């Protein structure tokens, strides 16, 4: 999740996986081996560490601790996802497979290349121990732990037939903003996982699954258009049950957590989305690193009890459609992009604006600045070229990453459909007229 700390070797703040069926027809090999029940989640991210154990302090899991947690999950999910292989988590992979779960096993990657090598080699060793999907890192690009090139190198190691002779599919998972910005990574994987957390966007619970729906379908549609047939799954989705005051209009309560589970599972079933719920259990150790919400993302408490309101989902309870209505700030009309705040020449600050008459959850903003005698530049950086608005259409981003940028006399922003890959101008004399033809809307301003 976006507040997730940079975890050390082998850390698995984990998740029991939702079923990893692709966007098209499921393959028979992906069907559940778990005993039949009224309703299974597709998958959960596994939260394995009990009270008193902190993976950041090097605490390993015992086989008994793993067994206790996995026992809570039998018959509730088809897939379990694990974030790493160290600290005893390799045993969790074996135990989960023996219990009949489909297993998505991850290598936890961070900025330490030595520990990354240990994780990758550990995952390679586990590929013959009941692993059905290998996930090469989680939110590595979000945390800026690795460059795109370094991440791709590790993906290629896992996909190398000499390391993966059975052809276990290899995936990567990150937030949608990073995946839209790094299509080269999607080129390299067999499956792609996207993390979407309306909670971290400050969305009220009444609109949470609606936001999730439009964010996910915009991403899935883009992948299907560019990489036809590549499976897309929702790798993390959840809502904490405690940890006030919350984020914006997102309030963590037991009732809201139960509502999110029911509505998100109803949505996933209706839309044939392979979703991995975050998370299987509460984990106390996260409070120190993620704040008051960190310890409360589990469907189960620390003692293996389902939280209030959760059980009905496993009995097959569904909710009506709360998700499909599009967002159109300002109502119907010609899509428009406006600036609400432009920093004056010579000053830093945020460029701010609004999207009107277009669904902000299915579009992106790209901004260029013109510096006298230096041309047009994409902003703010080559690693941050695409920007997204909130559900109401409000957006803001930095425009300056170099002192010369403060002298920019023109700012030009485009509104494109999500997934559009902008031209990376670095001192161009002009902007390509084709971008205006491709854009849904655009705006240019002379700096005050």
mmCIF file of C-alpha atoms in Angstrom, residues 39-177:
data_model
loop_
_atom_site.group_PDB
_atom_site.id
_atom_site.type_symbol
_atom_site.label_atom_id
_atom_site.label_comp_id
_atom_site.label_asym_id
_atom_site.label_seq_id
_atom_site.Cartn_x
_atom_site.Cartn_y
_atom_site.Cartn_z
ATOM 1 C CA UNK A 39 -18.165 -18.024 -1.445
ATOM 2 C CA UNK A 40 -14.398 -17.641 -1.712
ATOM 3 C CA UNK A 41 -12.523 -14.432 -2.234
ATOM 4 C CA UNK A 42 -10.364 -14.611 -5.326
ATOM 5 C CA UNK A 43 -7.381 -13.982 -3.095
ATOM 6 C CA UNK A 44 -5.922 -12.339 -0.039
ATOM 7 C CA UNK A 45 -2.616 -10.717 0.748
ATOM 8 C CA UNK A 46 -1.263 -12.685 3.679
ATOM 9 C CA UNK A 47 -0.601 -10.830 6.927
ATOM 10 C CA UNK A 48 1.598 -13.367 8.684
ATOM 11 C CA UNK A 49 3.398 -11.664 11.574
ATOM 12 C CA UNK A 50 1.709 -12.108 14.980
ATOM 13 C CA UNK A 51 1.950 -9.667 17.900
ATOM 14 C CA UNK A 52 5.497 -9.284 19.163
ATOM 15 C CA UNK A 53 7.153 -10.013 15.825
ATOM 16 C CA UNK A 54 8.524 -7.317 13.532
ATOM 17 C CA UNK A 55 10.124 -8.316 10.219
ATOM 18 C CA UNK A 56 12.089 -5.070 10.171
ATOM 19 C CA UNK A 57 13.854 -6.296 13.292
ATOM 20 C CA UNK A 58 14.654 -9.627 11.669
ATOM 21 C CA UNK A 59 12.041 -11.668 13.535
ATOM 22 C CA UNK A 60 11.395 -14.967 11.757
ATOM 23 C CA UNK A 61 8.138 -16.871 11.676
ATOM 24 C CA UNK A 62 7.858 -20.363 13.129
ATOM 25 C CA UNK A 63 6.024 -23.142 11.263
ATOM 26 C CA UNK A 64 3.394 -23.126 14.006
ATOM 27 C CA UNK A 65 2.742 -19.397 13.698
ATOM 28 C CA UNK A 66 2.339 -19.770 9.959
ATOM 29 C CA UNK A 67 -0.005 -22.737 10.366
ATOM 30 C CA UNK A 68 -2.194 -20.803 12.802
ATOM 31 C CA UNK A 69 -2.684 -17.948 10.353
ATOM 32 C CA UNK A 70 -3.204 -20.109 7.297
ATOM 33 C CA UNK A 71 -5.752 -22.230 9.132
ATOM 34 C CA UNK A 72 -7.940 -19.123 9.484
ATOM 35 C CA UNK A 73 -8.039 -18.779 5.700
ATOM 36 C CA UNK A 74 -8.944 -22.249 4.465
ATOM 37 C CA UNK A 75 -12.201 -22.081 2.525
ATOM 38 C CA UNK A 76 -12.172 -18.266 2.411
ATOM 39 C CA UNK A 77 -9.878 -17.592 -0.545
ATOM 40 C CA UNK A 78 -8.617 -19.378 -3.619
ATOM 41 C CA UNK A 79 -5.242 -17.633 -3.776
ATOM 42 C CA UNK A 80 -2.782 -16.435 -1.153
ATOM 43 C CA UNK A 81 -0.154 -13.844 -1.953
ATOM 44 C CA UNK A 82 3.141 -13.608 -0.096
ATOM 45 C CA UNK A 83 5.449 -10.599 -0.436
ATOM 46 C CA UNK A 84 8.789 -12.295 0.215
ATOM 47 C CA UNK A 85 10.581 -15.554 0.883
ATOM 48 C CA UNK A 86 12.791 -14.677 3.869
ATOM 49 C CA UNK A 87 12.163 -14.850 7.616
ATOM 50 C CA UNK A 88 10.330 -18.149 7.341
ATOM 51 C CA UNK A 89 7.970 -17.051 4.607
ATOM 52 C CA UNK A 90 9.276 -19.738 2.268
ATOM 53 C CA UNK A 91 7.657 -22.234 4.648
ATOM 54 C CA UNK A 92 4.385 -20.308 4.350
ATOM 55 C CA UNK A 93 4.504 -20.867 0.593
ATOM 56 C CA UNK A 94 4.909 -24.618 1.057
ATOM 57 C CA UNK A 95 2.212 -24.842 3.721
ATOM 58 C CA UNK A 96 -0.263 -22.829 1.659
ATOM 59 C CA UNK A 97 0.252 -25.032 -1.373
ATOM 60 C CA UNK A 98 -0.192 -28.163 0.746
ATOM 61 C CA UNK A 99 -3.504 -26.763 2.026
ATOM 62 C CA UNK A 100 -4.748 -26.441 -1.548
ATOM 63 C CA UNK A 101 -4.303 -22.724 -2.136
ATOM 64 C CA UNK A 102 -3.047 -21.262 -5.376
ATOM 65 C CA UNK A 103 0.125 -19.401 -4.406
ATOM 66 C CA UNK A 104 1.460 -16.072 -5.630
ATOM 67 C CA UNK A 105 4.956 -15.773 -4.171
ATOM 68 C CA UNK A 106 6.889 -12.528 -4.205
ATOM 69 C CA UNK A 107 10.488 -11.432 -4.008
ATOM 70 C CA UNK A 108 10.758 -8.353 -1.785
ATOM 71 C CA UNK A 109 12.994 -5.893 -3.630
ATOM 72 C CA UNK A 110 14.404 -2.666 -2.238
ATOM 73 C CA UNK A 111 17.487 -0.490 -2.759
ATOM 74 C CA UNK A 112 19.933 -3.124 -1.451
ATOM 75 C CA UNK A 113 21.109 -5.175 -4.425
ATOM 76 C CA UNK A 114 22.732 -7.824 -2.234
ATOM 77 C CA UNK A 115 19.522 -8.613 -0.383
ATOM 78 C CA UNK A 116 17.615 -8.403 -3.656
ATOM 79 C CA UNK A 117 19.814 -11.151 -5.045
ATOM 80 C CA UNK A 118 19.099 -13.312 -1.993
ATOM 81 C CA UNK A 119 15.347 -12.733 -2.416
ATOM 82 C CA UNK A 120 15.386 -13.514 -6.130
ATOM 83 C CA UNK A 121 17.416 -16.672 -5.613
ATOM 84 C CA UNK A 122 15.059 -17.689 -2.810
ATOM 85 C CA UNK A 123 12.046 -17.204 -5.056
ATOM 86 C CA UNK A 124 13.713 -19.179 -7.841
ATOM 87 C CA UNK A 125 14.236 -21.976 -5.337
ATOM 88 C CA UNK A 126 10.556 -21.860 -4.371
ATOM 89 C CA UNK A 127 9.218 -22.072 -7.922
ATOM 90 C CA UNK A 128 9.094 -25.858 -7.691
ATOM 91 C CA UNK A 129 7.358 -25.802 -4.288
ATOM 92 C CA UNK A 130 3.797 -25.056 -5.321
ATOM 93 C CA UNK A 131 4.188 -21.519 -6.680
ATOM 94 C CA UNK A 132 1.606 -20.602 -9.333
ATOM 95 C CA UNK A 133 2.652 -16.985 -9.887
ATOM 96 C CA UNK A 134 5.954 -15.204 -9.157
ATOM 97 C CA UNK A 135 5.730 -11.496 -8.329
ATOM 98 C CA UNK A 136 8.985 -9.614 -8.852
ATOM 99 C CA UNK A 137 8.759 -6.782 -6.350
ATOM 100 C CA UNK A 138 5.963 -4.656 -4.931
ATOM 101 C CA UNK A 139 5.764 -0.852 -5.282
ATOM 102 C CA UNK A 140 9.485 -0.678 -6.013
ATOM 103 C CA UNK A 141 8.939 2.183 -8.466
ATOM 104 C CA UNK A 142 6.683 4.057 -6.045
ATOM 105 C CA UNK A 143 9.362 3.945 -3.349
ATOM 106 C CA UNK A 144 12.061 4.745 -5.947
ATOM 107 C CA UNK A 145 14.128 1.861 -4.599
ATOM 108 C CA UNK A 146 15.122 0.716 -8.087
ATOM 109 C CA UNK A 147 15.302 2.261 -11.517
ATOM 110 C CA UNK A 148 13.080 0.911 -14.255
ATOM 111 C CA UNK A 149 16.150 -0.675 -15.849
ATOM 112 C CA UNK A 150 17.209 -2.458 -12.655
ATOM 113 C CA UNK A 151 13.680 -3.745 -12.049
ATOM 114 C CA UNK A 152 13.470 -5.100 -15.583
ATOM 115 C CA UNK A 153 16.799 -6.870 -15.085
ATOM 116 C CA UNK A 154 15.363 -8.746 -12.079
ATOM 117 C CA UNK A 155 12.185 -9.604 -13.984
ATOM 118 C CA UNK A 156 14.296 -11.102 -16.748
ATOM 119 C CA UNK A 157 16.217 -13.196 -14.240
ATOM 120 C CA UNK A 158 12.947 -14.712 -12.991
ATOM 121 C CA UNK A 159 11.651 -15.341 -16.499
ATOM 122 C CA UNK A 160 14.895 -16.907 -17.732
ATOM 123 C CA UNK A 161 14.081 -20.529 -18.668
ATOM 124 C CA UNK A 162 17.219 -21.721 -16.900
ATOM 125 C CA UNK A 163 15.780 -20.332 -13.640
ATOM 126 C CA UNK A 164 12.119 -20.954 -14.437
ATOM 127 C CA UNK A 165 11.997 -24.150 -16.533
ATOM 128 C CA UNK A 166 8.280 -24.711 -15.904
ATOM 129 C CA UNK A 167 7.360 -21.271 -17.200
ATOM 130 C CA UNK A 168 5.687 -20.021 -14.013
ATOM 131 C CA UNK A 169 4.214 -16.628 -15.007
ATOM 132 C CA UNK A 170 6.055 -13.595 -13.645
ATOM 133 C CA UNK A 171 4.264 -10.402 -12.585
ATOM 134 C CA UNK A 172 5.001 -7.021 -11.061
ATOM 135 C CA UNK A 173 2.661 -4.953 -8.847
ATOM 136 C CA UNK A 174 2.522 -1.212 -8.194
ATOM 137 C CA UNK A 175 0.092 1.696 -7.991
ATOM 138 C CA UNK A 176 -1.651 2.712 -11.188
ATOM 139 C CA UNK A 177 0.223 6.025 -11.471
#
